[in-house]
PDB file of C-alpha atoms in Angstrom:
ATOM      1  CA  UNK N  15       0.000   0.000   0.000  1.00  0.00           C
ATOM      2  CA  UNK N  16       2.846   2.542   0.798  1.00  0.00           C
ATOM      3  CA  UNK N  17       4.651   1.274  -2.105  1.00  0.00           C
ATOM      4  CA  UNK N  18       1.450   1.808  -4.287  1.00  0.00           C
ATOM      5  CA  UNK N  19       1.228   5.569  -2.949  1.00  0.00           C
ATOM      6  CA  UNK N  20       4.658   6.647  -3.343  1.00  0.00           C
ATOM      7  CA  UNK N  21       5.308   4.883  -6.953  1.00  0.00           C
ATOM      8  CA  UNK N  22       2.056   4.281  -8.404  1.00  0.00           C
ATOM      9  CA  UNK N  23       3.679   3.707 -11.683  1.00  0.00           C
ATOM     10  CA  UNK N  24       5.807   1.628 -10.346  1.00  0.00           C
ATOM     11  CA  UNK N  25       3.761  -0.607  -8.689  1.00  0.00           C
ATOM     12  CA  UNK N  26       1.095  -0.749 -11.561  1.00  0.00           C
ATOM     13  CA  UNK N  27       3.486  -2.280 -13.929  1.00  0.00           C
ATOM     14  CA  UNK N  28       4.772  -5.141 -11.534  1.00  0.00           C
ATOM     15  CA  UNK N  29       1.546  -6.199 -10.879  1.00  0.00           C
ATOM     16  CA  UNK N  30       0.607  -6.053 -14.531  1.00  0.00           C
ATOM     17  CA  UNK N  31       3.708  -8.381 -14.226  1.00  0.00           C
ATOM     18  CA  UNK N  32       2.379 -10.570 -11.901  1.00  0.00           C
ATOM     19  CA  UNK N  33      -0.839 -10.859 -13.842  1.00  0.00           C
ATOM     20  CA  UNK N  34       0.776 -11.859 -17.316  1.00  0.00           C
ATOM     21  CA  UNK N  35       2.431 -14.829 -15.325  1.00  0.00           C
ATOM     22  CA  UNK N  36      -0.234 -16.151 -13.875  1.00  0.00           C
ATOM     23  CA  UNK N  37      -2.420 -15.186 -16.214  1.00  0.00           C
ATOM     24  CA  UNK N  38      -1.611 -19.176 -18.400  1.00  0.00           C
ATOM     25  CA  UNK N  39      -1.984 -21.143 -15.201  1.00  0.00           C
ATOM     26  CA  UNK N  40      -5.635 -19.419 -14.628  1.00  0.00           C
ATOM     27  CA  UNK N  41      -6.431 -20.486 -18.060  1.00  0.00           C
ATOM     28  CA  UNK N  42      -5.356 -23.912 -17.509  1.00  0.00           C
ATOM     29  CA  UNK N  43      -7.433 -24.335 -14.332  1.00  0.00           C
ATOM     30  CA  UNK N  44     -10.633 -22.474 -15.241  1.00  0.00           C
ATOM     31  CA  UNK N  45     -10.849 -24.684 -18.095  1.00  0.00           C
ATOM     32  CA  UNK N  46     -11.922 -28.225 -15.777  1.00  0.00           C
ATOM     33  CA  UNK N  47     -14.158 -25.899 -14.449  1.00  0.00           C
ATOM     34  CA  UNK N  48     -15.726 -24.404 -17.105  1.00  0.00           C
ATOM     35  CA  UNK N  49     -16.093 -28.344 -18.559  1.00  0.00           C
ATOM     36  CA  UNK N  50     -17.070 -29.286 -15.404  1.00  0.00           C
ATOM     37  CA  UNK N  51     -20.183 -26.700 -16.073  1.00  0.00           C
ATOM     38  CA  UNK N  52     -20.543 -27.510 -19.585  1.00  0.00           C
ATOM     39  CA  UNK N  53     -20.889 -31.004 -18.082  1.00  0.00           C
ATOM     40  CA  UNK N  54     -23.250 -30.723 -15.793  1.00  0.00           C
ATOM     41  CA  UNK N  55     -25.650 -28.538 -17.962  1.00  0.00           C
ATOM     42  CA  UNK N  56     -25.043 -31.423 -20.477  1.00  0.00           C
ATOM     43  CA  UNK N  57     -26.311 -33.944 -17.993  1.00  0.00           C
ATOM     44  CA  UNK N  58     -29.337 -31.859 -17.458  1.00  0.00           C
ATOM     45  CA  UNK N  59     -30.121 -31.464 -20.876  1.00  0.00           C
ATOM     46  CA  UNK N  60     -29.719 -35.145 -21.269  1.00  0.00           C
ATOM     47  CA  UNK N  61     -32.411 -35.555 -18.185  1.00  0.00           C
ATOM     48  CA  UNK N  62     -34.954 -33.220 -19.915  1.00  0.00           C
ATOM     49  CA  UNK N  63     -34.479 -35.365 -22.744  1.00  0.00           C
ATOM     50  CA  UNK N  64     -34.799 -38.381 -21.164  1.00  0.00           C
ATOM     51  CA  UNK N  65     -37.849 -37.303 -18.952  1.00  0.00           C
ATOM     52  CA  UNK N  66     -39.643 -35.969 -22.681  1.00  0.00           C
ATOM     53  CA  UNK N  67     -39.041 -39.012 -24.400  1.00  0.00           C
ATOM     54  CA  UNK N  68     -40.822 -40.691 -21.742  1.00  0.00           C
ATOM     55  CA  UNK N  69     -43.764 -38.524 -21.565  1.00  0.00           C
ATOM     56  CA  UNK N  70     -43.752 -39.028 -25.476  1.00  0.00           C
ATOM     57  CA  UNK N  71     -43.479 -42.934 -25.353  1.00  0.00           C
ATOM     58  CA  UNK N  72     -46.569 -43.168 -23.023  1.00  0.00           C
ATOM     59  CA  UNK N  73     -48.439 -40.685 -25.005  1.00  0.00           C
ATOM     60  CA  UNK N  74     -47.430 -43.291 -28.000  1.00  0.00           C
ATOM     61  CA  UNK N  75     -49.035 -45.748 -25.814  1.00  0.00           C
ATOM     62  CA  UNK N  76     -52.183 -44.089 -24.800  1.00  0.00           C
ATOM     63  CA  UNK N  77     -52.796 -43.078 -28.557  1.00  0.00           C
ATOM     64  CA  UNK N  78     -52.458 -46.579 -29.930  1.00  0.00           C
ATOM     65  CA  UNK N  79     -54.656 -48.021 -27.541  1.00  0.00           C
ATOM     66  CA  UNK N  80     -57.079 -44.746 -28.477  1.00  0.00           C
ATOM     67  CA  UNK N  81     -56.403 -46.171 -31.698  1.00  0.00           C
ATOM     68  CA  UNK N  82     -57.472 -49.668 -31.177  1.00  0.00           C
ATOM     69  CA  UNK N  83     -60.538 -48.874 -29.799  1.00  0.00           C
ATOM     70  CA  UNK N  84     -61.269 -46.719 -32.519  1.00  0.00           C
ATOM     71  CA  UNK N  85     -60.126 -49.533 -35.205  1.00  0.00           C
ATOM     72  CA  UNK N  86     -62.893 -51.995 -32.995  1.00  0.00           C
ATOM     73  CA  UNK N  87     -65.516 -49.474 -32.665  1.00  0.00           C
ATOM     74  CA  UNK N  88     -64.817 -48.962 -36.458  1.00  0.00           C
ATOM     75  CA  UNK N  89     -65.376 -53.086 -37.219  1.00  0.00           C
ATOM     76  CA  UNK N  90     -68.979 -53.058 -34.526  1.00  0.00           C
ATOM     77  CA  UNK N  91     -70.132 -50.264 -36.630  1.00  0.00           C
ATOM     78  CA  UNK N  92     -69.829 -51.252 -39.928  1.00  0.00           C
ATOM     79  CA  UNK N  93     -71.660 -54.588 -38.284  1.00  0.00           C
ATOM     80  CA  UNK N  94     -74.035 -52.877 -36.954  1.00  0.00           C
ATOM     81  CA  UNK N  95     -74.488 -51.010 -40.483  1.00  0.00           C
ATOM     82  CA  UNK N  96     -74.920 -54.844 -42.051  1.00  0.00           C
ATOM     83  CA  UNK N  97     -76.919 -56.004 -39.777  1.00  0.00           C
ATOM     84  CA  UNK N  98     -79.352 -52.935 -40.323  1.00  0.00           C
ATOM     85  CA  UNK N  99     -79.348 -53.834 -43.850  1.00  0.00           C
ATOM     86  CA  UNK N 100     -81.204 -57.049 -43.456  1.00  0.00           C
ATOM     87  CA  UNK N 101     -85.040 -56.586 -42.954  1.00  0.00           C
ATOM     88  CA  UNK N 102     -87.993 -59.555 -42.609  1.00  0.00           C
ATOM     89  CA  UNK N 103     -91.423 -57.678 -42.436  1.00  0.00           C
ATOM     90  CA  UNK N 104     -92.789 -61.332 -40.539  1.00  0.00           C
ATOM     91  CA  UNK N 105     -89.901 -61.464 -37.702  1.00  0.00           C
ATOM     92  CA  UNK N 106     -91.997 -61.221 -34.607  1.00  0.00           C
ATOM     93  CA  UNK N 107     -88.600 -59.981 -32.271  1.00  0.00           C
ATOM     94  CA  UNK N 108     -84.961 -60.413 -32.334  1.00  0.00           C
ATOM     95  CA  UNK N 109     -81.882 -59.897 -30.285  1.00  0.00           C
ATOM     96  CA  UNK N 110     -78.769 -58.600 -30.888  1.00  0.00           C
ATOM     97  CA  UNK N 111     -76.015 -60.410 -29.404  1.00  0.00           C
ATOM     98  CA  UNK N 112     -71.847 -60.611 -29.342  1.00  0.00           C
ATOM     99  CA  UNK N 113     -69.785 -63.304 -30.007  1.00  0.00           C
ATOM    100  CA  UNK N 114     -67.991 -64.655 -27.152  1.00  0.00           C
ATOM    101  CA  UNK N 115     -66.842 -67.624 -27.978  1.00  0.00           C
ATOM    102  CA  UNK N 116     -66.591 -70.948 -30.580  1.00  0.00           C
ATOM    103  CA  UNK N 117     -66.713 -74.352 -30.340  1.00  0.00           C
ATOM    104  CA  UNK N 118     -63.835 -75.484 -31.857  1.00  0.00           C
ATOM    105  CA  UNK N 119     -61.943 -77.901 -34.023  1.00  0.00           C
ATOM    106  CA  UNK N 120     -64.792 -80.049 -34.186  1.00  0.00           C
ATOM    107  CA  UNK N 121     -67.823 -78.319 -33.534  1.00  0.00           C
ATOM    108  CA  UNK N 122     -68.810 -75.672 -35.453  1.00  0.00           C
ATOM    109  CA  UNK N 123     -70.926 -73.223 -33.171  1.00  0.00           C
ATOM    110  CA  UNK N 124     -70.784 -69.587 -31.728  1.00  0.00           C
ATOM    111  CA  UNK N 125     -70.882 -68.631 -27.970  1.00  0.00           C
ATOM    112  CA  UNK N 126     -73.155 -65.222 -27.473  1.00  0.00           C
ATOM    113  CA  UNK N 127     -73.715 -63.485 -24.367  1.00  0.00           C
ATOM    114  CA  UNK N 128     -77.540 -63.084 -24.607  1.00  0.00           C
ATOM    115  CA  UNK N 129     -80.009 -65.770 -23.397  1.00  0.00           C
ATOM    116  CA  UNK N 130     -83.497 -66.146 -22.566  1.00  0.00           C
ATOM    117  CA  UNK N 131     -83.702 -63.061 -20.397  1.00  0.00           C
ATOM    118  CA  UNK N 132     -82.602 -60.773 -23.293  1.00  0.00           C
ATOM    119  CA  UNK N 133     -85.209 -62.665 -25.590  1.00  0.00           C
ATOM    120  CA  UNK N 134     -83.081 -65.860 -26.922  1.00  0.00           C
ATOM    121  CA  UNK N 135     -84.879 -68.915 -27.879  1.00  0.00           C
ATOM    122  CA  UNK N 136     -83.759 -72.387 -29.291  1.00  0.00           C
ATOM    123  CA  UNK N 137     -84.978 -72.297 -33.136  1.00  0.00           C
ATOM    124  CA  UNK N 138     -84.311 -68.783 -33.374  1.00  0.00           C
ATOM    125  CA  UNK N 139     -82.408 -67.816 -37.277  1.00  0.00           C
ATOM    126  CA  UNK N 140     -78.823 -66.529 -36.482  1.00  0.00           C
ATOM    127  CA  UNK N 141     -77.691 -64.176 -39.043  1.00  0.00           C
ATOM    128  CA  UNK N 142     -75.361 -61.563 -39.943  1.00  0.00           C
ATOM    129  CA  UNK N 143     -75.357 -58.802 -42.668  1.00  0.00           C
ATOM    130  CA  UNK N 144     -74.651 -61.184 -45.561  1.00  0.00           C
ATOM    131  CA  UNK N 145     -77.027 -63.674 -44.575  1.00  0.00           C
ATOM    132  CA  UNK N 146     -78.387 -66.852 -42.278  1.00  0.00           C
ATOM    133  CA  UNK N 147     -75.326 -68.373 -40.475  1.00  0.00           C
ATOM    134  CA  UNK N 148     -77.339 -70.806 -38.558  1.00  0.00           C
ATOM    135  CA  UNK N 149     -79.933 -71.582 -35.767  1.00  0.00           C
ATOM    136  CA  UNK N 150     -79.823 -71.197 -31.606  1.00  0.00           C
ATOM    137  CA  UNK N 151     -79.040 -74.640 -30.543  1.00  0.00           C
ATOM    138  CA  UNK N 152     -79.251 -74.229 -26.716  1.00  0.00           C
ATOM    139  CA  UNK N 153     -79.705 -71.251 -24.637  1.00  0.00           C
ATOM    140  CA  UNK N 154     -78.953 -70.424 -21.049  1.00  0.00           C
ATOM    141  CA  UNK N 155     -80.253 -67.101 -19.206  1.00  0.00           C
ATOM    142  CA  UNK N 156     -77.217 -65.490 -19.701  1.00  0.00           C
ATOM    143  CA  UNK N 157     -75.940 -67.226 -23.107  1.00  0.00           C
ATOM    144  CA  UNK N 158     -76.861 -68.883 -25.782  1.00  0.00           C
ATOM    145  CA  UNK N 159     -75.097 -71.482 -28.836  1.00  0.00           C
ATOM    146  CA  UNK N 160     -75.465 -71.059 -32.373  1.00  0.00           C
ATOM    147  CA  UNK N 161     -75.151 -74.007 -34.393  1.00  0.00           C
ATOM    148  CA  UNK N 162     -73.453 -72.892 -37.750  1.00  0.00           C
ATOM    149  CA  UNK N 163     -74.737 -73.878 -41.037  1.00  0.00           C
ATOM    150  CA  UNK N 164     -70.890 -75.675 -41.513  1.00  0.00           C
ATOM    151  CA  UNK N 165     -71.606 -77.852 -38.673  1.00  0.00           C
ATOM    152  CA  UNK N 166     -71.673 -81.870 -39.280  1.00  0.00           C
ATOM    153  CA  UNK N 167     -75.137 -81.667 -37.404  1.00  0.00           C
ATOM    154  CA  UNK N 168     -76.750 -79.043 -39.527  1.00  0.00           C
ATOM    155  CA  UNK N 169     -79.687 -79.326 -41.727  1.00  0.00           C
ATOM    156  CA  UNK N 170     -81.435 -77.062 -43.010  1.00  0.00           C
ATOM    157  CA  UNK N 171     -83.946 -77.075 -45.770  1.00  0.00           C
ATOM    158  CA  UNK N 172     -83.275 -74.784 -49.115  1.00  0.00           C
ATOM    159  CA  UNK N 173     -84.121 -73.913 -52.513  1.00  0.00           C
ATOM    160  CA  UNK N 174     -82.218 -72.497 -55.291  1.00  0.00           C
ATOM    161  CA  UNK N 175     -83.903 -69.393 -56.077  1.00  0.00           C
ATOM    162  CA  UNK N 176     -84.202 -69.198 -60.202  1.00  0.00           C
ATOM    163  CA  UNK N 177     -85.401 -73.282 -60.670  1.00  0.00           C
ATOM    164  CA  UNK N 178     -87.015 -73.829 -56.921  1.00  0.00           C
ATOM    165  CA  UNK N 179     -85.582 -76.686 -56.907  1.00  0.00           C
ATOM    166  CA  UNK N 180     -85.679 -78.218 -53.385  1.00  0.00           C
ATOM    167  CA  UNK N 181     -82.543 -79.810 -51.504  1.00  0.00           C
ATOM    168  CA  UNK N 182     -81.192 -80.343 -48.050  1.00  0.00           C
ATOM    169  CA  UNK N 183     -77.991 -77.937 -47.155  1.00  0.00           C
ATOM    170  CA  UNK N 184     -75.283 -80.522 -44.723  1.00  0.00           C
ATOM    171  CA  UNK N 185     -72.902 -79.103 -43.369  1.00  0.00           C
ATOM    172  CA  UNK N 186     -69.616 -81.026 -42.995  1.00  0.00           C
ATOM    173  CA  UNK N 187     -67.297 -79.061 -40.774  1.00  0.00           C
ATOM    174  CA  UNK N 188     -65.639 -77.880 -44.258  1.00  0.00           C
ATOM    175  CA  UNK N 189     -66.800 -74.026 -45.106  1.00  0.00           C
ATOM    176  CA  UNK N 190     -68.593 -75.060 -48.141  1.00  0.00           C
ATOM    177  CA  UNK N 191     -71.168 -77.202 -47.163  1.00  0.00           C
ATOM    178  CA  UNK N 192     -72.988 -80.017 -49.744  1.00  0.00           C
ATOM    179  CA  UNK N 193     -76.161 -80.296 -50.881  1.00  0.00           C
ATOM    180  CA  UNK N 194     -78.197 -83.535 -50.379  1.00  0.00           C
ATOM    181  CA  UNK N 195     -81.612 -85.085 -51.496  1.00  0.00           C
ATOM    182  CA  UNK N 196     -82.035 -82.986 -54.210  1.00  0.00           C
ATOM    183  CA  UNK N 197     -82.062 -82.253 -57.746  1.00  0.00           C
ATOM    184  CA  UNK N 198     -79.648 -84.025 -60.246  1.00  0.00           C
ATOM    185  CA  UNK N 199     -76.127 -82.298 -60.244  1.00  0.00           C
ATOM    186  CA  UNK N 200     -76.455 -81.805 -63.814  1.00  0.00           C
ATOM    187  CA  UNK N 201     -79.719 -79.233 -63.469  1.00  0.00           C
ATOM    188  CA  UNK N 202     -77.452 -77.154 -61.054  1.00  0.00           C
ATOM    189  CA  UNK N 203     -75.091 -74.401 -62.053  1.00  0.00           C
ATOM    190  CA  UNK N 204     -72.072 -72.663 -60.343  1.00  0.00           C
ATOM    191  CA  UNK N 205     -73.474 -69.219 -59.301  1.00  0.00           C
ATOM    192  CA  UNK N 206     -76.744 -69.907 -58.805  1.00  0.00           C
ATOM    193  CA  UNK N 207     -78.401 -68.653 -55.472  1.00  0.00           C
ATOM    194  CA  UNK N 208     -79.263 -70.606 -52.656  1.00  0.00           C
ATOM    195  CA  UNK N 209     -81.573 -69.590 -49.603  1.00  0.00           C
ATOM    196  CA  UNK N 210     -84.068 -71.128 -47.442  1.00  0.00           C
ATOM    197  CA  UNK N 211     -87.210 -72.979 -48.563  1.00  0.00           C
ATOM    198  CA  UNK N 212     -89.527 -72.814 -45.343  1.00  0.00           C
ATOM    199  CA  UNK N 213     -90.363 -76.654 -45.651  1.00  0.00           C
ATOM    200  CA  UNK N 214     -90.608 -78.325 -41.810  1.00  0.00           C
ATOM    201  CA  UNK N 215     -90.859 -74.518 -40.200  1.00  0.00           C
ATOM    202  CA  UNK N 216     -87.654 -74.708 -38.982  1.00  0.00           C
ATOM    203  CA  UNK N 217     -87.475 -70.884 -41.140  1.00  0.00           C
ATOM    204  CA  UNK N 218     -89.136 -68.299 -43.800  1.00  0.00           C
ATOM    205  CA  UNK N 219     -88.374 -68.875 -46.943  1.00  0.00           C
ATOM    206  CA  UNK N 220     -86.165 -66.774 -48.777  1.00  0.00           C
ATOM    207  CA  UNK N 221     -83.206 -66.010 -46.188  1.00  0.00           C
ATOM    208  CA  UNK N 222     -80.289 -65.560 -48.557  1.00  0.00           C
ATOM    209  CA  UNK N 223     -77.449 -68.632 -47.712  1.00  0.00           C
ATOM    210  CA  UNK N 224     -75.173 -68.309 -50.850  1.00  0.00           C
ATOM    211  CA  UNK N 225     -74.671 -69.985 -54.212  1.00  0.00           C
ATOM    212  CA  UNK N 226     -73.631 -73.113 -55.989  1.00  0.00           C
ATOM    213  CA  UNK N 227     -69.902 -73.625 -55.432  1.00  0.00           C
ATOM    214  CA  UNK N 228     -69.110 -76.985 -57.408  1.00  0.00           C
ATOM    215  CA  UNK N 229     -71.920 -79.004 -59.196  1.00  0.00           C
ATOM    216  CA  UNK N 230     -69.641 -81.988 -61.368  1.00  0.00           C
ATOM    217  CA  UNK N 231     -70.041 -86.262 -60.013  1.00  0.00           C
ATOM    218  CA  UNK N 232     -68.727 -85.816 -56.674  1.00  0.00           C
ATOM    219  CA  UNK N 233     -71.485 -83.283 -55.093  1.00  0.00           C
ATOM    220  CA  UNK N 234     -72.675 -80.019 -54.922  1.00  0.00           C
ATOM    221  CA  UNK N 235     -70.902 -77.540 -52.788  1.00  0.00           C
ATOM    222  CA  UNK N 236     -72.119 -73.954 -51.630  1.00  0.00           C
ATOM    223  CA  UNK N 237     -70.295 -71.176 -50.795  1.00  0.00           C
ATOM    224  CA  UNK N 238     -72.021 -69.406 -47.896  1.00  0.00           C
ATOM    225  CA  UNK N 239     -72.489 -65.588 -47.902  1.00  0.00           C
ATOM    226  CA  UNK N 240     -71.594 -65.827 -44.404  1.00  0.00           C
ATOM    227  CA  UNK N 241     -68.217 -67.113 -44.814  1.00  0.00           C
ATOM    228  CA  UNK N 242     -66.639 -65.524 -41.525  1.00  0.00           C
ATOM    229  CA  UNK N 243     -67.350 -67.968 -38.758  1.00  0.00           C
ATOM    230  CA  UNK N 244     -65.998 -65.738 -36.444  1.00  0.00           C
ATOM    231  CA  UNK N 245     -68.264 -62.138 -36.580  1.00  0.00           C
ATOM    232  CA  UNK N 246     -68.461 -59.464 -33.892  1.00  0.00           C
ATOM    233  CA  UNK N 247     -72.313 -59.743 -33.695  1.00  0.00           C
ATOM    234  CA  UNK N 248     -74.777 -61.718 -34.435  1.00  0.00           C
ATOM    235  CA  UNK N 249     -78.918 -61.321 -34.598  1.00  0.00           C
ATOM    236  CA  UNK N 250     -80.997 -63.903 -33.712  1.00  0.00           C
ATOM    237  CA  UNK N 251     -84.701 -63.531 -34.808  1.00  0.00           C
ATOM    238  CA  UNK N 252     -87.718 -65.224 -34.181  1.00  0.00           C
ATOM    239  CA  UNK N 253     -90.060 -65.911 -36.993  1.00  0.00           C
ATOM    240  CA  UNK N 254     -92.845 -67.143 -35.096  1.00  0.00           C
ATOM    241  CA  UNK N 255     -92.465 -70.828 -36.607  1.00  0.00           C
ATOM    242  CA  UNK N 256     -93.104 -73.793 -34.760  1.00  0.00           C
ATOM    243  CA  UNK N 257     -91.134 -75.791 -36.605  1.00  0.00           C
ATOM    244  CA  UNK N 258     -87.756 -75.676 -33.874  1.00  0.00           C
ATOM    245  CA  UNK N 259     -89.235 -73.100 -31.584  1.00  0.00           C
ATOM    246  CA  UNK N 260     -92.803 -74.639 -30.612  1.00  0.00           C
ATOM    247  CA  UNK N 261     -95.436 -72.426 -29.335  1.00  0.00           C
ATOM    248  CA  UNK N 262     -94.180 -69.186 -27.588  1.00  0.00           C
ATOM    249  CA  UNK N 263     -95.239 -68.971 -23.854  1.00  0.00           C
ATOM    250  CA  UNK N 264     -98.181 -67.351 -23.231  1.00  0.00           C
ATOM    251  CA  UNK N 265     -98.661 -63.770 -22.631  1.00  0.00           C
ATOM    252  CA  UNK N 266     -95.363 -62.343 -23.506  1.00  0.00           C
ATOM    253  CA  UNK N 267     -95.582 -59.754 -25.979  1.00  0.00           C
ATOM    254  CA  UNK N 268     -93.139 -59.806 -28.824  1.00  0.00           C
ATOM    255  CA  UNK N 269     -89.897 -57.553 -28.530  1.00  0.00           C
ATOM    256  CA  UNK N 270     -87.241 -56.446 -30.042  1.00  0.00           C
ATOM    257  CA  UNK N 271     -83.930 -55.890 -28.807  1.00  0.00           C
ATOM    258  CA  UNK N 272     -80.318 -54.866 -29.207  1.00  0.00           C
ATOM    259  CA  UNK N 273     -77.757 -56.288 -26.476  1.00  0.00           C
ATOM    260  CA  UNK N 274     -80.106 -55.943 -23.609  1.00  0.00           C
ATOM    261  CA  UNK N 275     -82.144 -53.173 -24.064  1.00  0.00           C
ATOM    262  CA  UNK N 276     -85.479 -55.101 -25.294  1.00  0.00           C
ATOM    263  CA  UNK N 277     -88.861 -53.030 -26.114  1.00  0.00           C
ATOM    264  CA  UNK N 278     -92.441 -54.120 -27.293  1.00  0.00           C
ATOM    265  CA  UNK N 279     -93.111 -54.120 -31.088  1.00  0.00           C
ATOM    266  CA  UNK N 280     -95.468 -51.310 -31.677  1.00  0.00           C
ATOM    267  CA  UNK N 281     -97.638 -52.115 -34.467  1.00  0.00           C
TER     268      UNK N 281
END
């Protein structure tokens, strides 16, 4: 300090001095620190990134199961749309069902989730947009089976449309089923159009099945309209024939329904 006052000159050069030595070894320890910094503001952009990515990958998530449901909802609606599509001015009620299970390798039947308190009956026509797909074999209060038309045990009565000519559709556990006691293979034609007859009053006529597959020595063979044995949903609808489904039980007024929401037929 005295030194400074007397010879200010003086003193400001030596410790300009001072300064230009040490000036390199400040330089060469700042620098650890300042990558020391840049390090540690690295690792916190790396964090950031880290926690974004993982806010992004379960928004990924929650969008592709948004996305799924949509793709589903998408597939029950454009059911739904089908099943609209087919009409009968003589069914008395139906029901509206989802498929919740098969039968299996063997067996050729459908599981639904709507029984005898939603309005299921054995007898009842099961059938999709495209067409008949087979009948209610057994029903539960909660459940019911559908027997398919593909099943070994099904028989059902049929007609091909443009000659009437009369026949028996078996099904085989194969998806094209044959057809039996009927006409001569040679009056049949590939393409022609098969539906139901409404001999025994097991159903109306008219219920569109499918057409004439094959026709040559070894059989006839139809390919169903209904060739996905696995839909979404399924209608079951009561004709009123006592053919499978015997007299209704007194009483009961007819209903419709879809799922479980059932409501009288206002004529």
């Amino acid at each position: 300090m005295v030194l400074g006052r007397t010879d200010p000159d003086s003193f400001e050069r030596a410790r300009m001095q001072v300064t230009d030595a040490a000036a390199p070894i400040l330089d060469v320890l700042v620098r650890p620190v300042d990558a020391m910094n840049a390090l540690v503001e690295h690792g916190y952009d790396l964090l950031y990134l880290y926690q974004e990515n993982e806010r992004l990958r379960q928004e990924v998530e929650r969008l592709m199961q948004w996305q799924a449901v949509a793709r589903r909802l998408e597939v029950e609606n454009s059911q739904m749309r089908e099943l609209l599509t087919f009409r009968r001015e003589t069914v008395k009620r139906f029901v509206t069902g989802r498929v919740i299970g098969t039968g299996g390798t063997f067996v050729r039947s459908l599981l639904l989730n709507v029984g005898e308190i939603q309005g299921a009956r054995k007898g009842q026509a099961a059938v999709i947009g495209t067409g008949l797909i087979g009948r209610v074999a057994e029903v539960g209060l909660h459940s019911s089976r559908i027997l398919l038309l593909t099943d070994l045990n099904s028989r059902v009565p049929v007609q091909i449309e443009s000659s009437r000519a009369r026949a028996i559709l078996a099904g085989d556990n194969t998806a094209f089923p044959r057809l039996i006691y009927g006409a001569a293979n040679s009056d049949l034609q590939p393409g022609q159009r098969v539906v139901t007859s409404g001999d025994a009053g097991a159903f109306p006529p008219g219920l569109p099945i499918g057409v004439v597959a094959t026709a040559d020595e070894s059989g006839v063979r139809v390919q169903l309209y209904s060739s996905d044995e696995r839909p979404e949903l399924v209608r079951l609808m009561d004709f009123g024939l006592d053919g499978i489904l015997g007299s209704a039980p007194q009483g009961v007024a007819p209903t419709r329904s879809v799922g479980s929401d059932m409501r009288p037929v206002r004529p």
